[in-house]
mmCIF file of C-alpha atoms in Angstrom:
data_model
loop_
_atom_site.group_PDB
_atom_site.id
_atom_site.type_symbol
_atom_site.label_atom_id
_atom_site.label_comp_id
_atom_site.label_asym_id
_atom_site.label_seq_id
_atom_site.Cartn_x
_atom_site.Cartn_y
_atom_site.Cartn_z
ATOM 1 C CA UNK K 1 2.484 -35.355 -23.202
ATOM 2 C CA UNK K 2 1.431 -34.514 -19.419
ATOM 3 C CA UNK K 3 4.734 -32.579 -18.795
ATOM 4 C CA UNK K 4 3.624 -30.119 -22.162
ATOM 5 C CA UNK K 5 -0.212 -30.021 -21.099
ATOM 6 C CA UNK K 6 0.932 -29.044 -17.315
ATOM 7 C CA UNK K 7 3.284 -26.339 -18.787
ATOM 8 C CA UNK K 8 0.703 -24.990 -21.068
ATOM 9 C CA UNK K 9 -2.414 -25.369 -17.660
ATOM 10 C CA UNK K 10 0.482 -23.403 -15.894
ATOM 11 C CA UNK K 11 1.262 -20.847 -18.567
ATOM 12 C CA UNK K 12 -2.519 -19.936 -18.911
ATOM 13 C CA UNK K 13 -2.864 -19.753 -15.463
ATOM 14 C CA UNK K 14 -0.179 -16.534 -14.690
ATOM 15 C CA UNK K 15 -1.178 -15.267 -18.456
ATOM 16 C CA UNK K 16 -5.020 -15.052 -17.850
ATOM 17 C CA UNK K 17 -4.466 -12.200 -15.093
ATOM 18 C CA UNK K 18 -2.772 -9.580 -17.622
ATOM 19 C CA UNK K 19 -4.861 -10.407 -20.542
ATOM 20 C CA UNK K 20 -8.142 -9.058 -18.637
ATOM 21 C CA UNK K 21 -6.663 -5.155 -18.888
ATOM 22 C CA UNK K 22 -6.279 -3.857 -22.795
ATOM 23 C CA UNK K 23 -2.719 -2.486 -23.884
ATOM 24 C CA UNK K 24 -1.507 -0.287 -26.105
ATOM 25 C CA UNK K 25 1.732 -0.416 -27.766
ATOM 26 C CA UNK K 26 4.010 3.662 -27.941
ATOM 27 C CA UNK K 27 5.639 4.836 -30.552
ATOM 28 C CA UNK K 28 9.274 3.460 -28.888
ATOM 29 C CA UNK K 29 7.787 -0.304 -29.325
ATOM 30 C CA UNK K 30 6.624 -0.335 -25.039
ATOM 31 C CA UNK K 31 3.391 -1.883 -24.617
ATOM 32 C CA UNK K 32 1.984 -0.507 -21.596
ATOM 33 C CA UNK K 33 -1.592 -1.038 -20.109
ATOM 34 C CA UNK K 34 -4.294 1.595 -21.621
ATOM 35 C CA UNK K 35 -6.353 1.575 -18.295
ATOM 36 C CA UNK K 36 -3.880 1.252 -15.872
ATOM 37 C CA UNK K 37 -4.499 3.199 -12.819
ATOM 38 C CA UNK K 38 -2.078 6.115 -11.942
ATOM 39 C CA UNK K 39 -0.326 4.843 -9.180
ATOM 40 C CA UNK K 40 -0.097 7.677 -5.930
ATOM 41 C CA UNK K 41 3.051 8.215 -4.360
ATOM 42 C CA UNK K 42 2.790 8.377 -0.876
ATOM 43 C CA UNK K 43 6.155 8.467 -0.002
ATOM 44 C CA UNK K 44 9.683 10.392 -0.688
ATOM 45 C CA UNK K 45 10.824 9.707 -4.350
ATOM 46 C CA UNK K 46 14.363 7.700 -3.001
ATOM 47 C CA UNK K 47 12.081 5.071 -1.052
ATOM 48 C CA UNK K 48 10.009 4.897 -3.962
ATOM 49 C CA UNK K 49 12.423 3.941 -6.373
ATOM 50 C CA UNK K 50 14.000 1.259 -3.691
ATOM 51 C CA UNK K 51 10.805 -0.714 -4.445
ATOM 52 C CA UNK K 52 11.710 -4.185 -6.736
ATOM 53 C CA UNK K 53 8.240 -5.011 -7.516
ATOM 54 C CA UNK K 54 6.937 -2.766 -10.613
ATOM 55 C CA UNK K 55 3.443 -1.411 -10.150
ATOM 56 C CA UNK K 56 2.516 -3.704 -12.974
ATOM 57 C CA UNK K 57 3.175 -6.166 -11.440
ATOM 58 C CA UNK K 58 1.536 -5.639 -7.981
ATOM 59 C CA UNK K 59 -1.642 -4.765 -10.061
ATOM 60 C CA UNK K 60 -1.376 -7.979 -11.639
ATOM 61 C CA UNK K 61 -0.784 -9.905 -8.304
ATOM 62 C CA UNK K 62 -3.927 -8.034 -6.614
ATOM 63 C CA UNK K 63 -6.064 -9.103 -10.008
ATOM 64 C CA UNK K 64 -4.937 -12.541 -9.230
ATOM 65 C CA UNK K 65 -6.114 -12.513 -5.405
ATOM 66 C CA UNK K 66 -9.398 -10.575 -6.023
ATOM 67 C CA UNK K 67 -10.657 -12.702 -8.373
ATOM 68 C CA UNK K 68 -9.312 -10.973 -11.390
ATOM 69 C CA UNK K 69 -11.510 -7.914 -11.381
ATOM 70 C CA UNK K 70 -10.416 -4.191 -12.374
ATOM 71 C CA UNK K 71 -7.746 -2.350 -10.584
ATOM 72 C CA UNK K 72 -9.190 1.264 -10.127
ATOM 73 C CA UNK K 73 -6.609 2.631 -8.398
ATOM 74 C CA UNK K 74 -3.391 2.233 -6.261
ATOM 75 C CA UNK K 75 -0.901 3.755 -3.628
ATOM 76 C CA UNK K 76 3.034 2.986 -2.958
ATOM 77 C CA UNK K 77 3.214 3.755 0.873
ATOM 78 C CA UNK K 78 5.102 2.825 4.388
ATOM 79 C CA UNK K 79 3.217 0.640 6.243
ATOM 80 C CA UNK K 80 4.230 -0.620 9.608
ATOM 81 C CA UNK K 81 7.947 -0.545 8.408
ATOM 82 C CA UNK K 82 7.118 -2.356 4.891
ATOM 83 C CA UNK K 83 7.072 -0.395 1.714
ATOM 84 C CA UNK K 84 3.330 -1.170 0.357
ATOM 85 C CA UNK K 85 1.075 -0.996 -2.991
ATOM 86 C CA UNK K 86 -2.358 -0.649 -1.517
ATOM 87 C CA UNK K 87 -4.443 -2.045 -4.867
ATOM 88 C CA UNK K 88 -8.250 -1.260 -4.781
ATOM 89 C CA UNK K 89 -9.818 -3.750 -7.622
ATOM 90 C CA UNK K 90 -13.742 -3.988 -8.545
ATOM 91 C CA UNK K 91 -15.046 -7.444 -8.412
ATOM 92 C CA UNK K 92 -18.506 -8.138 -10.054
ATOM 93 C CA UNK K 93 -21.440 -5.320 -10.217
ATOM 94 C CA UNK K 94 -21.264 -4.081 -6.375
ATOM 95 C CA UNK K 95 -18.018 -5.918 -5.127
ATOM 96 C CA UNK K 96 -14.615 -4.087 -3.668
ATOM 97 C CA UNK K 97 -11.409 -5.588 -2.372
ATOM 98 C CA UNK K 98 -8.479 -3.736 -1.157
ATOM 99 C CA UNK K 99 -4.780 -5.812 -1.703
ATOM 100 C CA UNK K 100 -1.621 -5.148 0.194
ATOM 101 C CA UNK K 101 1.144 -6.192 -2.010
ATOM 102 C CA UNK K 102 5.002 -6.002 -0.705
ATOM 103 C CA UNK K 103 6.707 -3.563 -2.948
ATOM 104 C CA UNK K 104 10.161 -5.477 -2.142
ATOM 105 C CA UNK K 105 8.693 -9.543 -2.086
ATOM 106 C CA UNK K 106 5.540 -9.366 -3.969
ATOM 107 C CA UNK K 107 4.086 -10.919 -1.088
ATOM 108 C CA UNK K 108 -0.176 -10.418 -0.356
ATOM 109 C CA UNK K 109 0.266 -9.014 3.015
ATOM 110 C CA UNK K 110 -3.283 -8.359 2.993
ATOM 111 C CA UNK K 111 -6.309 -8.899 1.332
ATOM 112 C CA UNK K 112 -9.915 -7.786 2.472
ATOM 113 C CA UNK K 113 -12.831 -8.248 0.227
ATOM 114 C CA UNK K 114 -15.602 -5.471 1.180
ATOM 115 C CA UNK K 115 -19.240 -6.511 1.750
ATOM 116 C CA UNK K 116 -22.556 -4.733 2.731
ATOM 117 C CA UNK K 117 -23.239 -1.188 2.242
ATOM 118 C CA UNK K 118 -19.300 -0.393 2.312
ATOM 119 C CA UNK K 119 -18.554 -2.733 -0.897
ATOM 120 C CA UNK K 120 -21.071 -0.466 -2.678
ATOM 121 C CA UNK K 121 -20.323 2.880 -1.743
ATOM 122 C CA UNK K 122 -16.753 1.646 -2.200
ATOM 123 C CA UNK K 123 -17.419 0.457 -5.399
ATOM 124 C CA UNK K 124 -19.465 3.277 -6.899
ATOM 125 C CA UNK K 125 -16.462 5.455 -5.538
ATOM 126 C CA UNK K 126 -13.514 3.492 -7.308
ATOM 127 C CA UNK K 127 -15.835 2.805 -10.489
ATOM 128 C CA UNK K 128 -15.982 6.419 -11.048
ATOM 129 C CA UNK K 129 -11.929 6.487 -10.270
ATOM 130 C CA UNK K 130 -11.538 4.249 -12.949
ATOM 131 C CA UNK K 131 -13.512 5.557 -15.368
ATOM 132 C CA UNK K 132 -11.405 8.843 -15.009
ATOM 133 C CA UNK K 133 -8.285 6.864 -15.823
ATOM 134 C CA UNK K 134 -9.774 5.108 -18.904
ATOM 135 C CA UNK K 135 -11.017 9.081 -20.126
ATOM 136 C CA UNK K 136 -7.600 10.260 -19.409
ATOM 137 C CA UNK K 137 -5.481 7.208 -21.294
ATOM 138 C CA UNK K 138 -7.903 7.629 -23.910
ATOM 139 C CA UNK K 139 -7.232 11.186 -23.909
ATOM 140 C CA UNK K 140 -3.115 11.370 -23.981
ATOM 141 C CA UNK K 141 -3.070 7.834 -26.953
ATOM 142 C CA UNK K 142 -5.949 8.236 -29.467
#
C-alpha cells in the first residue's frame, strides 16, 4: 500500500507542473501547449538543434523552480560555453524570476527570483509578453 501511495505522491508531483499551462490537441493528434511562449533563437540553427532538452521541457523545469508560475517568454543561447534556455516565468501579482536551464542536462544553472521595483517593471513587461502569445495562439487555433 505505501509503495502505490509513494508512486502516485511522486506521479502528482512531476504532473502538477504541466497541468498549470492549457493544451490544445492539432489536427495530426500532437497536443501542444496553447500559451506556450515562442521560444527566441539566439544562436546558429546547427547549435540549436544539438540541444537534447526540448523547450517544453525546460519551460516545465523553470515552472517547477519558480514556484510554478507562467512562463512568458524564453531564449536558447551560448552562455559561458553552455548552450542555455533563459526562462522568464511570472510568480504571483508583481513577482518575476529568470531560470537558466542546460539545454544538454536539464540542469538549473541559475535561478534568480526578482524583488523591489525590478520584479514589477519586470513583471508588467513579461505580463504584456505573454498576453501577446496567448492573442497570437488564440489567433492561428480557434
Amino acid at each position: 500500500m505505501s509503495l502505490r501511495y509513494t508512486a502516485l505522491v511522486a506521479a502528482t508531483m512531476f504532473a502538477l507542473p504541466a497541468m498549470a499551462q492549457t493544451t490544445t490537441t492539432t489536427s495530426a493528434g500532437q497536443v501542444v501547449p496553447s500559451t506556450a511562449p515562442k521560444l527566441d533563437v539566439k544562436v546558429n540553427q546547427s547549435l540549436a538543434s544539438s540541444a537534447r532538452v526540448s523547450a517544453d521541457s525546460a519551460y516545465a523545469i523553470a515552472r517547477r523552480t519558480a514556484d510554478n508560475g507562467e512562463v512568458s517568454s524564453a531564449q536558447l543561447k551560448s552562455s559561458g560555453g553552455r548552450l542555455i534556455y533563459q526562462v522568464r516565468v511570472l510568480n504571483g501579482a508583481n513577482g518575476a524570476s529568470t531560470v537558466d536551464v542546460d539545454a544538454m542536462t536539464g540542469e538549473v544553472v541559475n535561478a534568480t527570483r526578482h524583488g523591489g521595483l525590478r520584479s514589477t517593471v519586470m513583471h508588467h513587461q513579461e505580463n504584456k509578453k505573454a498576453q501577446e502569445a496567448k492573442r497570437d495562439s488564440a489567433a492561428k487555433n480557434p
